[in-house]
PDB file of C-alpha atoms in Angstrom:
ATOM      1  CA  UNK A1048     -45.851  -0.280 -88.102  1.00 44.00           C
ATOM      2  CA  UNK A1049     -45.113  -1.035 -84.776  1.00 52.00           C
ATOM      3  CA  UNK A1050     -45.525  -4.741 -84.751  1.00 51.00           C
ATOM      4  CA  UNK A1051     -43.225  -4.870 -87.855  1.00 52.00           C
ATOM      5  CA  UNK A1052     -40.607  -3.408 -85.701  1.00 52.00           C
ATOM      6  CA  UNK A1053     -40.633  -6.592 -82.918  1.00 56.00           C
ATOM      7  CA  UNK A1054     -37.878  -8.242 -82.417  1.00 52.00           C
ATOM      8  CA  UNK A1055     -35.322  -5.818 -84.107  1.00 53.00           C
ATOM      9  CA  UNK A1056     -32.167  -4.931 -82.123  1.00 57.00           C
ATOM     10  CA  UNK A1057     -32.032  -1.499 -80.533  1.00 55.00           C
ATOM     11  CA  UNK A1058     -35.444  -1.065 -80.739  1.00 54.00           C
ATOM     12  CA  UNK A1059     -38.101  -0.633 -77.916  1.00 63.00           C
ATOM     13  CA  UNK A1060     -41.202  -2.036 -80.546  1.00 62.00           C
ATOM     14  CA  UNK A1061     -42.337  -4.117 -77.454  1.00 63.00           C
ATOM     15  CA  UNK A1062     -42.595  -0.372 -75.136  1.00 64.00           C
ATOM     16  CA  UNK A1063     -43.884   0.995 -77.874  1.00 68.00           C
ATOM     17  CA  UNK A1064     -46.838  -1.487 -78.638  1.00 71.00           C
ATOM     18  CA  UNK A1065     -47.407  -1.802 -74.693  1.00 70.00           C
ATOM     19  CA  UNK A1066     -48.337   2.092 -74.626  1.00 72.00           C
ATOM     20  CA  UNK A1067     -50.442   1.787 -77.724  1.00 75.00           C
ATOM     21  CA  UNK A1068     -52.412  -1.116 -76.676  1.00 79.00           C
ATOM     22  CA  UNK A1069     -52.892   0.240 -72.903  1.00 82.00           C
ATOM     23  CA  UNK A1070     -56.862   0.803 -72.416  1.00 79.00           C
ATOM     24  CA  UNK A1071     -57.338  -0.159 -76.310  1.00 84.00           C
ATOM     25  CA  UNK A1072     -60.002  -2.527 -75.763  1.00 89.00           C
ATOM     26  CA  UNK A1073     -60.879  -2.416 -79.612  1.00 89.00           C
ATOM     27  CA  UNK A1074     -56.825  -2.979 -80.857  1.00 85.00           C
ATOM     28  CA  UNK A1075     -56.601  -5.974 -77.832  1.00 87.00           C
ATOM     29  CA  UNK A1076     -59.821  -7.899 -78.686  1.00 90.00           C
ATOM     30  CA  UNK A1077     -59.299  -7.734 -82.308  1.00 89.00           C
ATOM     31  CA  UNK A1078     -55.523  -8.472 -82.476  1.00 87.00           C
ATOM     32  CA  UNK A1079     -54.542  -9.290 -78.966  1.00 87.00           C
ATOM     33  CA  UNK A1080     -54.275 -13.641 -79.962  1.00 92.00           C
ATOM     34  CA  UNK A1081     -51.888 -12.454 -82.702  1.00 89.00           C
ATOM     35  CA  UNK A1082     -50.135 -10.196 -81.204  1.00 87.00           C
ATOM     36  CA  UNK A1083     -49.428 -12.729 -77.490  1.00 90.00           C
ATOM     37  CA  UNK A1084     -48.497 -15.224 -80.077  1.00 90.00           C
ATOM     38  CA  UNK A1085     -45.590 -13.149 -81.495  1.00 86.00           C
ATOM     39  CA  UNK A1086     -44.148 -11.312 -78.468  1.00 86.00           C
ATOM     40  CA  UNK A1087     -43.681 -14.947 -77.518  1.00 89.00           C
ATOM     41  CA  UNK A1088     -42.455 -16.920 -80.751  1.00 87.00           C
ATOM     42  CA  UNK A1089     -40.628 -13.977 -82.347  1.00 80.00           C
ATOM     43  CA  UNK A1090     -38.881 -12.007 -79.397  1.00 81.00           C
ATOM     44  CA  UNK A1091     -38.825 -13.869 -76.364  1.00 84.00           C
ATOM     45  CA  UNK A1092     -38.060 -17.248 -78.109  1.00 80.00           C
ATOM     46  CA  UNK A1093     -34.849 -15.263 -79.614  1.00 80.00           C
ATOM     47  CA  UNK A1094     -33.894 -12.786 -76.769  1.00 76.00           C
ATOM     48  CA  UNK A1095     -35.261 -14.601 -73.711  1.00 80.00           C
ATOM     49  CA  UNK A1096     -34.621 -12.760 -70.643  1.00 83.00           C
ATOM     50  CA  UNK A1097     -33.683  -9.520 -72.044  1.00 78.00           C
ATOM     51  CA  UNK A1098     -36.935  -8.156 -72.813  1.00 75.00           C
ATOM     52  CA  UNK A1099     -38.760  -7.590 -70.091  1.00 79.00           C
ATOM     53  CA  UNK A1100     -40.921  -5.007 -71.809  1.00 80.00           C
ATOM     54  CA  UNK A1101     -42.318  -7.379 -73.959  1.00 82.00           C
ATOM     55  CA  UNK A1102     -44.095  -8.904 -70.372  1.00 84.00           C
ATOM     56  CA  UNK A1103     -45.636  -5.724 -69.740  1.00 84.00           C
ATOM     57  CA  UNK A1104     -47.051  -5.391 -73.391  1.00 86.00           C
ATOM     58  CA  UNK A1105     -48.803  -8.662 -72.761  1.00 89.00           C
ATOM     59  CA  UNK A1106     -50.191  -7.640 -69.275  1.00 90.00           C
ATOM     60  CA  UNK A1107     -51.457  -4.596 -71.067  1.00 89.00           C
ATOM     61  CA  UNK A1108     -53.207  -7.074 -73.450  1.00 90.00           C
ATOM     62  CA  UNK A1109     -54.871  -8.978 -70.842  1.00 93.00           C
ATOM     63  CA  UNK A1110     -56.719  -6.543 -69.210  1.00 90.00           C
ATOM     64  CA  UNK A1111     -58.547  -3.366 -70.483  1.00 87.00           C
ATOM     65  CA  UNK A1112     -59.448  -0.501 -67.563  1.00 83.00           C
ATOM     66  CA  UNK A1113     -61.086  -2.798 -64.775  1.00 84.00           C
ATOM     67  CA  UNK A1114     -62.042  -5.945 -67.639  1.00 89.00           C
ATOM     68  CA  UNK A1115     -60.179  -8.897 -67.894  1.00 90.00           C
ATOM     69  CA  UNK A1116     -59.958 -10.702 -71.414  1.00 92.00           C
ATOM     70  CA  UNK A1117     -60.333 -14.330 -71.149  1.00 92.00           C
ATOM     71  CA  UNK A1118     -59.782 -15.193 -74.639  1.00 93.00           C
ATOM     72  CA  UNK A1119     -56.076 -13.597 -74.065  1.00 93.00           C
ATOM     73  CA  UNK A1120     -55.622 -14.675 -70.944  1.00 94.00           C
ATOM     74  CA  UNK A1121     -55.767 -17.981 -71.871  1.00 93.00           C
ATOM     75  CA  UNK A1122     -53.400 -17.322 -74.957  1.00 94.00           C
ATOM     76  CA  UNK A1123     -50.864 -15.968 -72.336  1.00 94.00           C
ATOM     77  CA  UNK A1124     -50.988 -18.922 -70.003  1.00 92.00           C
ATOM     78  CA  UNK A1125     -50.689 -21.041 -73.221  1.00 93.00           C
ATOM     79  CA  UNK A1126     -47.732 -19.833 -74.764  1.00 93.00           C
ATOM     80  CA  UNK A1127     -46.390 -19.552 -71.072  1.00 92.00           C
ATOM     81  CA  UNK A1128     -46.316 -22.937 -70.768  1.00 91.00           C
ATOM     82  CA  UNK A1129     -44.412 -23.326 -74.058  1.00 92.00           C
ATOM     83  CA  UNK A1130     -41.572 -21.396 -73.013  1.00 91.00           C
ATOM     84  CA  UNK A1131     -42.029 -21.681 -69.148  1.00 89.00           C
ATOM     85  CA  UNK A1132     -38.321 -22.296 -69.064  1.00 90.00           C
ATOM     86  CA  UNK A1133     -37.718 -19.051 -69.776  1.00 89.00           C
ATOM     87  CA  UNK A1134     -40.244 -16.574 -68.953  1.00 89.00           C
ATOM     88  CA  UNK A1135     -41.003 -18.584 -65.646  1.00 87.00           C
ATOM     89  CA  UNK A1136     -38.154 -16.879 -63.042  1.00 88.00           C
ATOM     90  CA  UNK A1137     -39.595 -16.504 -59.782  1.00 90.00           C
ATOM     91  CA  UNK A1138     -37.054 -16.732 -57.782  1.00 91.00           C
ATOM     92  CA  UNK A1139     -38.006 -19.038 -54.979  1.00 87.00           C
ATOM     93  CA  UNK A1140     -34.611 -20.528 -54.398  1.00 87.00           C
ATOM     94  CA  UNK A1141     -32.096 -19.279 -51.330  1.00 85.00           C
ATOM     95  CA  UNK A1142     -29.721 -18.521 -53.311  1.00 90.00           C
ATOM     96  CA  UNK A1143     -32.671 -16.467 -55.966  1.00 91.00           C
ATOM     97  CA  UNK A1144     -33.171 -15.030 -53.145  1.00 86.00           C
ATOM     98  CA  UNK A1145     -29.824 -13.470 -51.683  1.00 88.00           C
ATOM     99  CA  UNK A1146     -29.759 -12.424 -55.514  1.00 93.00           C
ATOM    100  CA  UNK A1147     -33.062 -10.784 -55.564  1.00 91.00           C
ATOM    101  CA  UNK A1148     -31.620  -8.471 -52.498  1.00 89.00           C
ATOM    102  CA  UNK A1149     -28.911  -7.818 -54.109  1.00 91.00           C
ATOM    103  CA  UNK A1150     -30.905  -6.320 -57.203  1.00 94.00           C
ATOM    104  CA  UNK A1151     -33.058  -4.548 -54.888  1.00 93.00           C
ATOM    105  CA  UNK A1152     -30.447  -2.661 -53.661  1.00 90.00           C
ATOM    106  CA  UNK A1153     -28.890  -1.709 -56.760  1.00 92.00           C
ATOM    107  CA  UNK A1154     -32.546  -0.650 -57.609  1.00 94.00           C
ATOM    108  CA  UNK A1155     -31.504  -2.694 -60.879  1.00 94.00           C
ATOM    109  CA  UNK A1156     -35.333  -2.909 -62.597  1.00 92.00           C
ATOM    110  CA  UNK A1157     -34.458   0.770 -63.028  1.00 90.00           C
ATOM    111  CA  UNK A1158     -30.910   0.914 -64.090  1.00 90.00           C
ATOM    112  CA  UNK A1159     -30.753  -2.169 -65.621  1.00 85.00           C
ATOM    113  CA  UNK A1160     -31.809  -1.352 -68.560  1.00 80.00           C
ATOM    114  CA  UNK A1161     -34.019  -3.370 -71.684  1.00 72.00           C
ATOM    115  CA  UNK A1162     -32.104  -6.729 -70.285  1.00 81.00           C
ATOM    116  CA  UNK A1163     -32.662  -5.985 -66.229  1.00 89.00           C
ATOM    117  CA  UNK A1164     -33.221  -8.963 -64.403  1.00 92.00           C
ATOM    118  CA  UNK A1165     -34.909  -7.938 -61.768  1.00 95.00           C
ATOM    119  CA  UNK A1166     -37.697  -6.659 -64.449  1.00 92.00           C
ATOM    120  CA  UNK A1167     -38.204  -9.711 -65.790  1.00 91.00           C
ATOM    121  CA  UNK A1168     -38.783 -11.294 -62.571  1.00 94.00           C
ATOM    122  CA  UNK A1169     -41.083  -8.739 -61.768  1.00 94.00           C
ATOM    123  CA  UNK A1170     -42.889  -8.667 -65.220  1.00 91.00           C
ATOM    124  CA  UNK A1171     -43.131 -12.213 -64.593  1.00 92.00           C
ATOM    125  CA  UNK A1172     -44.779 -12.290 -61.225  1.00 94.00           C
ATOM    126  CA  UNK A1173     -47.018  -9.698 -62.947  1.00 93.00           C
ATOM    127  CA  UNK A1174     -47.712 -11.640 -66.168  1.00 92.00           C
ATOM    128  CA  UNK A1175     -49.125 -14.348 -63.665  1.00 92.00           C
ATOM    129  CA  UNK A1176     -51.276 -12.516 -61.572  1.00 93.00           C
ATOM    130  CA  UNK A1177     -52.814 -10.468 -64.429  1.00 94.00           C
ATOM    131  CA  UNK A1178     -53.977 -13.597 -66.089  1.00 92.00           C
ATOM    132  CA  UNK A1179     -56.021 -15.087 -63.269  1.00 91.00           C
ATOM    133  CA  UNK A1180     -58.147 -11.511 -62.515  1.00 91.00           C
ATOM    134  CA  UNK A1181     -61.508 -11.221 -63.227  1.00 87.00           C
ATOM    135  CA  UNK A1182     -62.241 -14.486 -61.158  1.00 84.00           C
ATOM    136  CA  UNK A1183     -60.791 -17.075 -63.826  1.00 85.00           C
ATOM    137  CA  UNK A1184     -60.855 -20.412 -62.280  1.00 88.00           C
ATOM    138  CA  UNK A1185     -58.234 -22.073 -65.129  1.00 88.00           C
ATOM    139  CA  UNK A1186     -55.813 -19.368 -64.302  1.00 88.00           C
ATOM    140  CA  UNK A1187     -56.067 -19.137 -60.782  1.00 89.00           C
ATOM    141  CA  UNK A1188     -55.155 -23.096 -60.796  1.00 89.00           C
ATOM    142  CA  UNK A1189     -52.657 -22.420 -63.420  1.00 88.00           C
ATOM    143  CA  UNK A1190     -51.046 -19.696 -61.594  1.00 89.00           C
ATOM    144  CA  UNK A1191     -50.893 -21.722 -58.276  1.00 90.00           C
ATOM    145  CA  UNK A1192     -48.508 -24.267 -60.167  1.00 89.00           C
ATOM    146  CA  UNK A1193     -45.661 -22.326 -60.525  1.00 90.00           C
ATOM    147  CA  UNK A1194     -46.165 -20.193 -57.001  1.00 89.00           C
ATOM    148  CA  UNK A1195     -47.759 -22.186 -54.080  1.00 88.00           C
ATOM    149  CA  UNK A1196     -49.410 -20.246 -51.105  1.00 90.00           C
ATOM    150  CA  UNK A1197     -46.797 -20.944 -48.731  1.00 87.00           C
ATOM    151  CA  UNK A1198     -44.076 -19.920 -51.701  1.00 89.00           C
ATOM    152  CA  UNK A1199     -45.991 -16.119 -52.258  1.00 91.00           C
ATOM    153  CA  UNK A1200     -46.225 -16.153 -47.990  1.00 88.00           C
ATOM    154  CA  UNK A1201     -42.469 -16.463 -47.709  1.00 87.00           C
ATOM    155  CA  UNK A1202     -41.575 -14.367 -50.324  1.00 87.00           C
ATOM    156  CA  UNK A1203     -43.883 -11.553 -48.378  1.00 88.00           C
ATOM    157  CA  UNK A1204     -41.707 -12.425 -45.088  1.00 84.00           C
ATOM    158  CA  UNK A1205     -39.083 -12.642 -46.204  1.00 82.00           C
ATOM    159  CA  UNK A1206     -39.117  -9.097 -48.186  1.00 83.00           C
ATOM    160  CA  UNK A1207     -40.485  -7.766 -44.593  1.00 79.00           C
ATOM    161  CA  UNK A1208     -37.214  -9.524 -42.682  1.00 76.00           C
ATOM    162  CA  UNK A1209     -35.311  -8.050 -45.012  1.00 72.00           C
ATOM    163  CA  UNK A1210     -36.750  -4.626 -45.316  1.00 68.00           C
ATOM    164  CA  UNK A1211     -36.093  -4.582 -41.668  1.00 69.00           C
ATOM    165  CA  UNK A1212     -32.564  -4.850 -41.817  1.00 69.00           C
ATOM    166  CA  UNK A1213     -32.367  -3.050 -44.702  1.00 58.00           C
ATOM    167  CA  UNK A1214     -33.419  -0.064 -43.422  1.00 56.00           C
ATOM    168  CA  UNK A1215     -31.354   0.014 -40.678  1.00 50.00           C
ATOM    169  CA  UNK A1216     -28.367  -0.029 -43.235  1.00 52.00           C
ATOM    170  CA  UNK A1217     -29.949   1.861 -46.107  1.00 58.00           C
ATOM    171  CA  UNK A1218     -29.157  -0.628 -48.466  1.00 78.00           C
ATOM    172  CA  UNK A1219     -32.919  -0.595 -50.523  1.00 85.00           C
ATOM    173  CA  UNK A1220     -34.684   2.308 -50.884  1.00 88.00           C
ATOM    174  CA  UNK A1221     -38.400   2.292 -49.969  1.00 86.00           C
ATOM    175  CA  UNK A1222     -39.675   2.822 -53.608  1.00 91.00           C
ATOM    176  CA  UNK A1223     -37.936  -0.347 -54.882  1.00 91.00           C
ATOM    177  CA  UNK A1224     -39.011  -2.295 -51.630  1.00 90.00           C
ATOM    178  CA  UNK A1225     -42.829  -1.403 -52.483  1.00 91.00           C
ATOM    179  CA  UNK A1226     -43.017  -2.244 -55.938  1.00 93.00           C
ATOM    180  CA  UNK A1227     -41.492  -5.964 -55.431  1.00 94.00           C
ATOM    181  CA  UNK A1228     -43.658  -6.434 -52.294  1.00 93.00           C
ATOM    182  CA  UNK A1229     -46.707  -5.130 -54.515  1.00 94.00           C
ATOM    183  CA  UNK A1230     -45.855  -7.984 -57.049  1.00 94.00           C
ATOM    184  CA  UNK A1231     -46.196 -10.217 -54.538  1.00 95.00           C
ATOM    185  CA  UNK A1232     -49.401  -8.662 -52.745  1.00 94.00           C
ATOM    186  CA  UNK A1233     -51.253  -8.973 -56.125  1.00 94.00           C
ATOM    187  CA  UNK A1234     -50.188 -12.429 -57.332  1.00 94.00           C
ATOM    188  CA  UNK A1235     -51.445 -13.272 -52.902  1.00 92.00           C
ATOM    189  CA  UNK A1236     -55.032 -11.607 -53.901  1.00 91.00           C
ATOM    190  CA  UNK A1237     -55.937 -12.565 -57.317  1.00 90.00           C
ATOM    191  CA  UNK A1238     -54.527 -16.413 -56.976  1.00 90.00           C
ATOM    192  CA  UNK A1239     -55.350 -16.971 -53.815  1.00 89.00           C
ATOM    193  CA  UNK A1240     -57.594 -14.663 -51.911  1.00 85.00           C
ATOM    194  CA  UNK A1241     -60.145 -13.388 -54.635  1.00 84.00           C
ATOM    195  CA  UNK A1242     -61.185 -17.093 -55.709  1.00 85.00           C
ATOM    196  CA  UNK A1243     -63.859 -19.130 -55.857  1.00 82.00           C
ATOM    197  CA  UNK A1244     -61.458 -22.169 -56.262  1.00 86.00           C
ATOM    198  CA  UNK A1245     -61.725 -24.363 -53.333  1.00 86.00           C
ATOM    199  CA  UNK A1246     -58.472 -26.098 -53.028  1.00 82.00           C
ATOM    200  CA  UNK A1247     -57.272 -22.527 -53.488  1.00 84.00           C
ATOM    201  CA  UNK A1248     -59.338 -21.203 -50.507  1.00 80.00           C
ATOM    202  CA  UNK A1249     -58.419 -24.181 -48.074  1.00 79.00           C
ATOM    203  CA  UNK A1250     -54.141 -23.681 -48.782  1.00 77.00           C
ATOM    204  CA  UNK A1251     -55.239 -19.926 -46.644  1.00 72.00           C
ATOM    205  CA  UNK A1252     -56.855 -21.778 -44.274  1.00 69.00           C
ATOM    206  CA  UNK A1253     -54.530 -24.596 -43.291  1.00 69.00           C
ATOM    207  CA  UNK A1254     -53.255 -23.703 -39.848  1.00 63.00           C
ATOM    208  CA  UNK A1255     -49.754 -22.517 -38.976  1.00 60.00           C
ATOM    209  CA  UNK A1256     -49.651 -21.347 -42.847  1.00 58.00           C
ATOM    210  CA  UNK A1257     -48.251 -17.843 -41.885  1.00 58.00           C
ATOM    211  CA  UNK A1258     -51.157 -16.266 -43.218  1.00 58.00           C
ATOM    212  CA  UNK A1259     -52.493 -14.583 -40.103  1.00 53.00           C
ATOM    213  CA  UNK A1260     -49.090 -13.185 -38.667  1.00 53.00           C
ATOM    214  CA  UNK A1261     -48.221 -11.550 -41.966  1.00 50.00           C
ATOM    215  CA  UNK A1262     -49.643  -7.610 -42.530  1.00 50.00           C
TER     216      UNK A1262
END
């Protein structure tokens, strides 16, 4: 019922599925492929960035409890590279950036709505780090295309620098702060630090990185 729902206007189908697939290792491994291969072709090819729910349904399809699904994983960072152009926004420009603070402190992932922005970028950052767990070399490599080490490192920095003067002003509150920084910390650990990749390993190791005088 709910998958015959996707796509509609007004309705949440892709919220909906998310919470029914969460922890359903049975529904993911039998119809997970199918499922990937719609939220893709059927709602973000026709709504692009104003889903960001239908992210979050995938991420829930990629991992079950503490198990990461390979076979779906690898759907995910297949379609993703079909419509990279759209469900690829990280950010990593200066002027992404000045708008990313301004989001933040507008706490916009939560008042935005189905079409936030900032919950896209989020979802996106999360999509990517979700599909290299469970040490999957393909991903890891995959993942590492579209955010280098030094790219995750200065987003990490930066959201410190910021946070800094931030909280002298009051602008973004300490819950938003955490969950973008946590995006970040996750995509750092699963890409880069939890690897067995070595080209991977070496970007942490290359001196004057940042790596060491980040916390």
């Amino acid at each position: 019922l709910v998958t015959s729902l996707l796509g509609l206007e007004g309705v949440d189908a892709e919220g909906l599925l998310g919470s029914a697939v969460r922890d359903n290792f049975d529904a993911v491994t039998r119809m997970g492929k199918k499922w990937i291969y719609r939220l893709f072709e059927e709602v973000i090819g026709r709504y692009g960035r104003k889903r960001a729910h239908v992210m979050d349904a995938m991420v829930f399809m990629m991992k079950c409890g503490e198990r990461a699904l390979k076979d779906n994983q690898a759907t995910v960072m297949a379609m993703f590279k079909k419509h990279d152009g759209v469900v690829g926004r990280f950010m990593l420009t200066d002027e992404d950036w000045d708008r990313r603070i301004e989001l933040m402190r507008k706490d916009e992932h939560i008042t935005g709505g189905a079409g936030s922005e900032l919950a896209f970028h989020l979802s996106a950052v999360r999509l990517l780090y979700t599909a290299s767990e469970g040490k999957n070399p393909a991903a890891e490599v995959y993942a590492a295309h579209y955010m280098s080490f030094e790219q995750v490192l200065n987003a990490l920095l930066t959201l410190d620098i910021s946070a800094a003067t931030e909280k002298r002003d009051e602008g973004i509150s300490f819950t938003t702060l955490c969950t973008v920084r946590g995006a970040f910390v996750r995509l750092l650990l699963h890409v880069y630090v939890d690897t067995r990749v070595e080209r991977l390993l070496q970007e942490q190791r290359e001196e004057g990185n940042g790596m060491w005088s980040w916390s």
